[in-house]
Each structure stands twice: as structure tokens, then as C-alpha cells.
DNA sequence: CCTCTTGTTTACTTTCGAGTCTACAAATAC
DNA sequence: GTATTTGTAGACTCGAAAGTAAACAAGAGG
């Protein structure tokens, strides 16, 4: 019988967050039980409650951390030729968090607020850039949403493909994004 | 007190499917209770069980119908300049079904099989077209996924925008798709 | 008029997973 | 060596939503 791995409280908390991110990234909030999280963390279910008040609390902590990391790396103002590379780096640094945020949290009524700020702001920035190129504001909005979706989907598809060619990935995603911008103008 | 609207069995079944499609399209499977569905259908909860064995059964029926309609309109073979217009028409004919399939069902572990066939086949077709243009198969796969995502996201964004300019919408989505294809080549 | 079908209402049971309680074990720190 | 912290195990409660049962109401068609 293997000896039990003990950790100081703060470290365990982080380790649980890591494991929970992985577990939730598989199927989202409702499809993931606390037993799954506990198993992934290699810890009994009760321990989760010594670090987080509830499943909701834990999930929000996971999303918060993922969202903060994303915000730190990408920044939340402006769009430059460094934005896409930064998005890639953020996804590379925390792939499960990235997937979880955009693949699941964005569709979960209770939790989407945690990623919607980022999305809304990004789309808003895209809209401002596109307004000069697209006369009809309805279609500018449409294009802004699509541009953001292409960036995110491009990154997730890159993650799912096993993160090939990290050096040139940003260039490829950028080209796709600009391809849509051109096509929409 | 308003008199109760009775319907022949088959008609009621369809009407429930319509209402359920609307209800589920708001928040997906788990976030939608049978009470919500019953309310949307203007019928008591018990009636649902006289037409469908279970919530799962009802949901699958909804997704089946939406998937069939989609398949009928888009066809499941080949890609031509009629494919995007057909996709738009399908979404226009059944916007809630379309949204439900791609926005929620595609992310629900228990139910994604009902839309994954369509998605897989579409991506496969895209891949074949792109193989000639993109040497590295990893990046051809990536581009194929992205192209499909752009088509779907473009359509959903159009729905969410209130379906402006039905005449030119297909042209815009097509341009976006080809923009990504060019950019990825 | 009678019967079948469609519908309602209300109350019930079942199920599942979240969340709790208690008692115990063992590593660490002083 | 003792107290404290970190951990386990297992049995439990609780609540929400799914699913069931029974009794009754009323329109439609023969």
C-alpha cells in the first residue's frame, strides 16, 4: 500500500485546482462529478470540502484562475500583432483552462459571466477596427463576432492537434484571422 | 378560464418537439427542466410522458429531427458553391434546432454523437479539398476544422444578429470561409 | 348517449449527486 | 512525546428534478 502524499494547505489547494481544471475540461460542469475531481486529484472527496465550500465555489475558482491567467497574458486592451501570439502562449501555458473557458464555460448559463467580459471586450475591439471597413453596423457586428470566434477556434484546434510547430502557429492563426477580416470588408 | 386546446396525438407530438427545441435551445439539456418544456408547450408535465418515455428520449427526438432536417437540406456528400447557401437555408428554416445542435449538443458528452457524424463528415470533406493546398497533413486537419467552424459560427452569428439581408448572407459567409481557406493555403 | 382520447391536477416515489458527520490514522513540527 | 495538521473511510442527510399513479374533466366521433 502506497503511502499517502501530504501537502501543505496552499499547495494542495493549487493541486486541486489543477486537477479540477483537467477534470472539468473533459465534459464541463454538470457532466463532471466531485468524485471525478477527487479521483483526478488523487484525494478523497471530503478533502475538496476542506478547501472549497461547494462544487460551485470550486468551479468558479477554477474559472477565475484560468481567466486571470488569460487576462495577464493577453491583456484586455487593444489589438496588435502581438495579440494572437499572446493568445497562443496563454493557451499553451494552460491548455485545459483555455479549453474549459471557451468550450464549456462560455455555454453554461450560470458561469458564462466569467468569460463573457473577456469575450465582449474582444469583440468590441474587433468591432472598432472593422467599423472603418464595413459600412453596415449589423454586418460589422457579425464580422467582429466571427473574427473573435476564428481566433479562439483556431487556437483550440491547434491545441487539439497536439500543438504542432509552436513557432509558426501564431502566424497561421493570424493569417486565418486576417483572411476573415479581408473577406468581410 | 380559457378552454383547453386539444390536438390529435401526432400533431401534439410535433408541437411538443417544436416547443422542446425552443426550450432546450436556451440553455441545453441539463439547464432545461421538463417543467420549462411543458410550460413552453403550454401543456402539463404529465403529457410529455404520454409522448416520450423520458427526458433523454425527448431530447434525442428533438436532436434527431433537427439533424434530419439539416441533413435533408445540406446533404451529406460533397462541397459545392451551393453548400453554404443550403446551410443558411437550413438554419433559417429551423434556427433553434440549428443553434441547439451546434451550440449545445456538440458539447454534451451523452448526445454529441447525434451531431458528430455530420461534423466529422463535413470536416473530412474540407480536409480532402485542402489536402491539395496544404502540404503538412497536421495543418490540413487544423484548417479543415477551422473552415467548418467558420461556416457554422458565421451562420449562428447571422441568426443571432436577427438574420439580416437573407439574400446576401450566404455570399458573406462564403467569402469568410474562402478567406480562411486562402489564408491557410 | 356512450366511449375513446386528450387533457388537467395533485400527490406520490425514485434517483442521483451534493454536501455533512464521525471516528480514526499517520506525517510533521515543536 | 505530544499537539496539530493533513489525510482516509464510510455512513449518513438533503434537495432537486425525474418519473409514476390515480382520479377526474370534457371535446369528438360513432
PDB file of C-alpha atoms in Angstrom, chain A residues 64 66-79 83 86 114-115 117-125:
ATOM      1  CA  UNK A  64     -11.292  32.594 -12.081  1.00  0.00           C
ATOM      2  CA  UNK A  66      -7.956  30.406 -15.812  1.00  0.00           C
ATOM      3  CA  UNK A  67      -9.497  33.772 -16.632  1.00  0.00           C
ATOM      4  CA  UNK A  68      -6.837  35.669 -14.703  1.00  0.00           C
ATOM      5  CA  UNK A  69      -4.032  33.833 -16.409  1.00  0.00           C
ATOM      6  CA  UNK A  70      -5.625  34.568 -19.739  1.00  0.00           C
ATOM      7  CA  UNK A  71      -6.052  38.239 -18.896  1.00  0.00           C
ATOM      8  CA  UNK A  72      -2.469  38.525 -17.693  1.00  0.00           C
ATOM      9  CA  UNK A  73      -1.000  37.128 -20.864  1.00  0.00           C
ATOM     10  CA  UNK A  74      -3.298  38.612 -23.437  1.00  0.00           C
ATOM     11  CA  UNK A  75      -4.070  41.882 -21.775  1.00  0.00           C
ATOM     12  CA  UNK A  76      -7.516  43.262 -22.100  1.00  0.00           C
ATOM     13  CA  UNK A  77      -6.920  46.401 -24.075  1.00  0.00           C
ATOM     14  CA  UNK A  78      -6.308  46.926 -27.728  1.00  0.00           C
ATOM     15  CA  UNK A  79      -5.405  44.633 -30.554  1.00  0.00           C
ATOM     16  CA  UNK A  83      -2.408  39.744 -29.513  1.00  0.00           C
ATOM     17  CA  UNK A  86      -0.176  36.150 -26.733  1.00  0.00           C
ATOM     18  CA  UNK A 114     -16.716  34.692 -16.003  1.00  0.00           C
ATOM     19  CA  UNK A 115     -15.638  34.573 -19.627  1.00  0.00           C
ATOM     20  CA  UNK A 117     -16.359  40.010 -20.077  1.00  0.00           C
ATOM     21  CA  UNK A 118     -13.306  38.937 -21.966  1.00  0.00           C
ATOM     22  CA  UNK A 119     -15.311  37.913 -25.000  1.00  0.00           C
ATOM     23  CA  UNK A 120     -17.402  41.041 -25.021  1.00  0.00           C
ATOM     24  CA  UNK A 121     -14.384  43.280 -24.792  1.00  0.00           C
ATOM     25  CA  UNK A 122     -12.528  41.395 -27.503  1.00  0.00           C
ATOM     26  CA  UNK A 123     -15.482  41.559 -29.845  1.00  0.00           C
ATOM     27  CA  UNK A 124     -15.869  45.228 -29.053  1.00  0.00           C
ATOM     28  CA  UNK A 125     -12.267  45.886 -30.053  1.00  0.00           C
TER      29      UNK A 125
END
